[in-house]
Amino acid sequence: MLSMKKNDSDKCNQILESLGLAEFKDKHPMALSGGQKQRVAIASAIAASGSTVLVSTHDPELIELCCNHIIRIDDGKVTYQYAV
């Protein structure tokens, strides 16, 4: 909830659930896997209303969980775009 202007535990829980992090909400961030840490960073950005978050990853599971617009770049050229 650090990025939230007002502590909203319902919204926080909803964001964590949507990113598959609800079961880890009481764990220290350093105890999480690399992918879980990435999702925590994304959750923090989502909680800061009105923000756009760019995610660069090779992890299709992470993309599926949190992205609503996908751009694939191969050899410096856009080869695929998709908006959910």
Tab-separated table of N, CA and C in Angstrom:
chain	number	residue	atom	x	y	z
A	1	MET	N	0.819	-1.208	0.000
A	1	MET	CA	0.000	0.000	0.000
A	1	MET	C	0.856	1.262	0.000
A	2	LEU	N	2.167	1.110	-0.120
A	2	LEU	CA	3.045	2.275	-0.077
A	2	LEU	C	2.760	3.287	-1.183
A	3	SER	N	2.336	2.830	-2.346
A	3	SER	CA	2.105	3.752	-3.454
A	3	SER	C	0.694	4.341	-3.464
A	4	MET	N	-0.130	3.943	-2.510
A	4	MET	CA	-1.516	4.434	-2.464
A	4	MET	C	-1.591	5.731	-1.676
A	5	LYS	N	-2.403	6.654	-2.183
A	5	LYS	CA	-2.598	7.909	-1.447
A	5	LYS	C	-3.357	7.657	-0.150
A	6	LYS	N	-4.383	6.777	-0.227
A	6	LYS	CA	-5.147	6.366	0.951
A	6	LYS	C	-5.023	4.864	1.081
A	7	ASN	N	-4.787	4.379	2.289
A	7	ASN	CA	-4.734	2.932	2.501
A	7	ASN	C	-6.109	2.333	2.215
A	8	ASP	N	-6.157	1.464	1.228
A	8	ASP	CA	-7.400	0.813	0.833
A	8	ASP	C	-7.126	-0.686	0.751
A	9	SER	N	-7.373	-1.378	1.854
A	9	SER	CA	-7.029	-2.799	1.909
A	9	SER	C	-7.847	-3.637	0.932
A	10	ASP	N	-9.096	-3.238	0.650
A	10	ASP	CA	-9.898	-3.989	-0.320
A	10	ASP	C	-9.283	-3.904	-1.713
A	11	LYS	N	-8.902	-2.694	-2.128
A	11	LYS	CA	-8.277	-2.520	-3.439
A	11	LYS	C	-6.935	-3.249	-3.480
A	12	CYS	N	-6.185	-3.155	-2.408
A	12	CYS	CA	-4.886	-3.833	-2.326
A	12	CYS	C	-5.062	-5.337	-2.499
A	13	ASN	N	-6.014	-5.921	-1.779
A	13	ASN	CA	-6.263	-7.359	-1.880
A	13	ASN	C	-6.724	-7.752	-3.282
A	14	GLN	N	-7.532	-6.916	-3.918
A	14	GLN	CA	-8.004	-7.179	-5.275
A	14	GLN	C	-6.825	-7.188	-6.263
A	15	ILE	N	-5.923	-6.235	-6.138
A	15	ILE	CA	-4.750	-6.173	-7.016
A	15	ILE	C	-3.856	-7.385	-6.797
A	16	LEU	N	-3.590	-7.719	-5.534
A	16	LEU	CA	-2.754	-8.883	-5.236
A	16	LEU	C	-3.373	-10.163	-5.787
A	17	GLU	N	-4.680	-10.296	-5.643
A	17	GLU	CA	-5.379	-11.485	-6.158
A	17	GLU	C	-5.253	-11.564	-7.681
A	18	SER	N	-5.416	-10.433	-8.348
A	18	SER	CA	-5.368	-10.437	-9.815
A	18	SER	C	-3.988	-10.806	-10.352
A	19	LEU	N	-2.948	-10.596	-9.554
A	19	LEU	CA	-1.586	-10.913	-9.974
A	19	LEU	C	-1.063	-12.203	-9.344
A	20	GLY	N	-1.938	-12.940	-8.680
A	20	GLY	CA	-1.532	-14.208	-8.087
A	20	GLY	C	-0.607	-14.061	-6.895
A	21	LEU	N	-0.761	-12.966	-6.159
A	21	LEU	CA	0.133	-12.691	-5.029
A	21	LEU	C	-0.554	-12.696	-3.671
A	22	ALA	N	-1.846	-12.951	-3.628
A	22	ALA	CA	-2.594	-12.846	-2.371
A	22	ALA	C	-1.995	-13.708	-1.263
A	23	GLU	N	-1.570	-14.915	-1.604
A	23	GLU	CA	-1.040	-15.813	-0.575
A	23	GLU	C	0.318	-15.364	-0.028
A	24	PHE	N	0.945	-14.398	-0.689
A	24	PHE	CA	2.267	-13.929	-0.263
A	24	PHE	C	2.228	-12.547	0.383
A	25	LYS	N	1.039	-12.026	0.649
A	25	LYS	CA	0.929	-10.634	1.091
A	25	LYS	C	1.628	-10.340	2.422
A	26	ASP	N	1.837	-11.336	3.251
A	26	ASP	CA	2.501	-11.095	4.533
A	26	ASP	C	3.977	-11.473	4.511
A	27	LYS	N	4.493	-11.866	3.359
A	27	LYS	CA	5.909	-12.235	3.253
A	27	LYS	C	6.767	-11.006	2.970
A	28	HIS	N	7.988	-11.051	3.433
A	28	HIS	CA	8.953	-9.992	3.134
A	28	HIS	C	9.310	-10.083	1.649
A	29	PRO	N	9.401	-8.954	0.962
A	29	PRO	CA	9.709	-8.997	-0.475
A	29	PRO	C	10.983	-9.774	-0.824
A	30	MET	N	11.963	-9.775	0.045
A	30	MET	CA	13.210	-10.493	-0.246
A	30	MET	C	13.021	-12.014	-0.185
A	31	ALA	N	11.910	-12.472	0.388
A	31	ALA	CA	11.634	-13.905	0.461
A	31	ALA	C	10.885	-14.408	-0.777
A	32	LEU	N	10.561	-13.495	-1.696
A	32	LEU	CA	9.816	-13.862	-2.896
A	32	LEU	C	10.756	-14.224	-4.036
A	33	SER	N	10.226	-14.958	-5.012
A	33	SER	CA	11.010	-15.295	-6.194
A	33	SER	C	11.164	-14.044	-7.069
A	34	GLY	N	12.010	-14.138	-8.064
A	34	GLY	CA	12.225	-12.997	-8.962
A	34	GLY	C	10.952	-12.571	-9.666
A	35	GLY	N	10.191	-13.545	-10.165
A	35	GLY	CA	8.934	-13.231	-10.840
A	35	GLY	C	7.907	-12.614	-9.909
A	36	GLN	N	7.878	-13.111	-8.674
A	36	GLN	CA	6.952	-12.548	-7.680
A	36	GLN	C	7.346	-11.114	-7.346
A	37	LYS	N	8.639	-10.842	-7.267
A	37	LYS	CA	9.099	-9.467	-7.012
A	37	LYS	C	8.683	-8.541	-8.145
A	38	GLN	N	8.765	-9.036	-9.393
A	38	GLN	CA	8.320	-8.234	-10.534
A	38	GLN	C	6.836	-7.912	-10.412
A	39	ARG	N	6.049	-8.915	-10.032
A	39	ARG	CA	4.612	-8.690	-9.892
A	39	ARG	C	4.293	-7.736	-8.752
A	40	VAL	N	5.085	-7.756	-7.675
A	40	VAL	CA	4.890	-6.800	-6.581
A	40	VAL	C	5.133	-5.381	-7.094
A	41	ALA	N	6.164	-5.206	-7.903
A	41	ALA	CA	6.448	-3.882	-8.470
A	41	ALA	C	5.289	-3.425	-9.360
A	42	ILE	N	4.746	-4.340	-10.128
A	42	ILE	CA	3.615	-4.007	-10.988
A	42	ILE	C	2.387	-3.683	-10.140
A	43	ALA	N	2.158	-4.460	-9.089
A	43	ALA	CA	1.030	-4.199	-8.184
A	43	ALA	C	1.141	-2.810	-7.581
A	44	SER	N	2.339	-2.427	-7.198
A	44	SER	CA	2.570	-1.103	-6.624
A	44	SER	C	2.240	-0.008	-7.633
A	45	ALA	N	2.624	-0.212	-8.872
A	45	ALA	CA	2.331	0.772	-9.909
A	45	ALA	C	0.840	0.833	-10.213
A	46	ILE	N	0.171	-0.315	-10.219
A	46	ILE	CA	-1.275	-0.343	-10.463
A	46	ILE	C	-2.011	0.412	-9.353
A	47	ALA	N	-1.562	0.264	-8.122
A	47	ALA	CA	-2.203	0.922	-6.978
A	47	ALA	C	-2.059	2.432	-7.059
A	48	ALA	N	-1.025	2.955	-7.745
A	48	ALA	CA	-0.853	4.407	-7.938
A	48	ALA	C	-1.724	4.810	-9.117
A	49	SER	N	-2.970	5.154	-8.862
A	49	SER	CA	-3.968	5.435	-9.899
A	49	SER	C	-3.455	6.382	-10.972
A	50	GLY	N	-3.908	6.115	-12.195
A	50	GLY	CA	-3.580	6.992	-13.307
A	50	GLY	C	-2.197	6.777	-13.887
A	51	SER	N	-1.549	5.691	-13.534
A	51	SER	CA	-0.189	5.441	-14.004
A	51	SER	C	-0.189	4.474	-15.181
A	52	THR	N	0.780	4.659	-16.046
A	52	THR	CA	1.043	3.705	-17.109
A	52	THR	C	2.308	2.963	-16.739
A	53	VAL	N	2.278	1.654	-16.871
A	53	VAL	CA	3.422	0.834	-16.507
A	53	VAL	C	3.902	0.091	-17.736
A	54	LEU	N	5.175	0.218	-18.041
A	54	LEU	CA	5.777	-0.545	-19.126
A	54	LEU	C	6.529	-1.716	-18.531
A	55	VAL	N	6.266	-2.900	-19.052
A	55	VAL	CA	6.913	-4.109	-18.562
A	55	VAL	C	7.681	-4.725	-19.724
A	56	SER	N	8.954	-4.941	-19.515
A	56	SER	CA	9.775	-5.620	-20.522
A	56	SER	C	10.142	-6.983	-19.951
A	57	THR	N	9.664	-8.045	-20.602
A	57	THR	CA	9.868	-9.381	-20.052
A	57	THR	C	9.808	-10.437	-21.139
A	58	HIS	N	10.376	-11.569	-20.827
A	58	HIS	CA	10.266	-12.756	-21.680
A	58	HIS	C	9.309	-13.764	-21.047
A	59	ASP	N	8.659	-13.395	-19.966
A	59	ASP	CA	7.813	-14.283	-19.182
A	59	ASP	C	6.356	-14.200	-19.645
A	60	PRO	N	5.886	-15.167	-20.442
A	60	PRO	CA	4.512	-15.102	-20.944
A	60	PRO	C	3.456	-15.167	-19.838
A	61	GLU	N	3.759	-15.847	-18.739
A	61	GLU	CA	2.813	-15.926	-17.628
A	61	GLU	C	2.610	-14.551	-16.999
A	62	LEU	N	3.686	-13.805	-16.822
A	62	LEU	CA	3.589	-12.451	-16.274
A	62	LEU	C	2.796	-11.558	-17.221
A	63	ILE	N	3.063	-11.668	-18.508
A	63	ILE	CA	2.333	-10.875	-19.503
A	63	ILE	C	0.836	-11.163	-19.410
A	64	GLU	N	0.491	-12.436	-19.329
A	64	GLU	CA	-0.913	-12.837	-19.256
A	64	GLU	C	-1.595	-12.304	-18.002
A	65	LEU	N	-0.867	-12.253	-16.896
A	65	LEU	CA	-1.444	-11.815	-15.628
A	65	LEU	C	-1.686	-10.319	-15.545
A	66	CYS	N	-0.828	-9.518	-16.175
A	66	CYS	CA	-0.900	-8.094	-15.848
A	66	CYS	C	-0.952	-7.132	-17.017
A	67	CYS	N	-0.849	-7.591	-18.233
A	67	CYS	CA	-0.765	-6.655	-19.356
A	67	CYS	C	-2.076	-6.576	-20.123
A	68	ASN	N	-2.420	-5.348	-20.552
A	68	ASN	CA	-3.608	-5.201	-21.379
A	68	ASN	C	-3.269	-4.660	-22.768
A	69	HIS	N	-2.010	-4.443	-23.028
A	69	HIS	CA	-1.534	-4.090	-24.362
A	69	HIS	C	-0.153	-4.718	-24.527
A	70	ILE	N	0.028	-5.452	-25.606
A	70	ILE	CA	1.277	-6.181	-25.809
A	70	ILE	C	1.928	-5.721	-27.109
A	71	ILE	N	3.201	-5.431	-27.035
A	71	ILE	CA	3.991	-5.106	-28.216
A	71	ILE	C	5.203	-6.024	-28.218
A	72	ARG	N	5.371	-6.762	-29.306
A	72	ARG	CA	6.540	-7.637	-29.430
A	72	ARG	C	7.544	-6.966	-30.355
A	73	ILE	N	8.795	-6.948	-29.910
A	73	ILE	CA	9.860	-6.336	-30.686
A	73	ILE	C	10.920	-7.390	-30.971
A	74	ASP	N	11.204	-7.594	-32.244
A	74	ASP	CA	12.250	-8.516	-32.676
A	74	ASP	C	13.259	-7.736	-33.507
A	75	ASP	N	14.518	-7.861	-33.162
A	75	ASP	CA	15.585	-7.171	-33.892
A	75	ASP	C	15.301	-5.682	-34.050
A	76	GLY	N	14.759	-5.071	-32.997
A	76	GLY	CA	14.518	-3.630	-32.992
A	76	GLY	C	13.281	-3.183	-33.754
A	77	LYS	N	12.465	-4.123	-34.240
A	77	LYS	CA	11.267	-3.772	-35.003
A	77	LYS	C	10.030	-4.374	-34.347
A	78	VAL	N	8.949	-3.603	-34.343
A	78	VAL	CA	7.679	-4.099	-33.810
A	78	VAL	C	7.155	-5.168	-34.761
A	79	THR	N	6.969	-6.377	-34.232
A	79	THR	CA	6.493	-7.471	-35.066
A	79	THR	C	5.083	-7.928	-34.687
A	80	TYR	N	4.549	-7.410	-33.569
A	80	TYR	CA	3.249	-7.847	-33.094
A	80	TYR	C	2.714	-6.811	-32.121
A	81	GLN	N	1.432	-6.485	-32.243
A	81	GLN	CA	0.758	-5.620	-31.284
A	81	GLN	C	-0.611	-6.211	-30.989
A	82	TYR	N	-1.009	-6.117	-29.747
A	82	TYR	CA	-2.308	-6.646	-29.336
A	82	TYR	C	-2.818	-5.851	-28.148
A	83	ALA	N	-4.063	-5.438	-28.209
A	83	ALA	CA	-4.713	-4.751	-27.080
A	83	ALA	C	-5.845	-5.629	-26.581
A	84	VAL	N	-5.857	-5.897	-25.295
A	84	VAL	CA	-6.892	-6.742	-24.684
A	84	VAL	C	-8.168	-5.960	-24.538
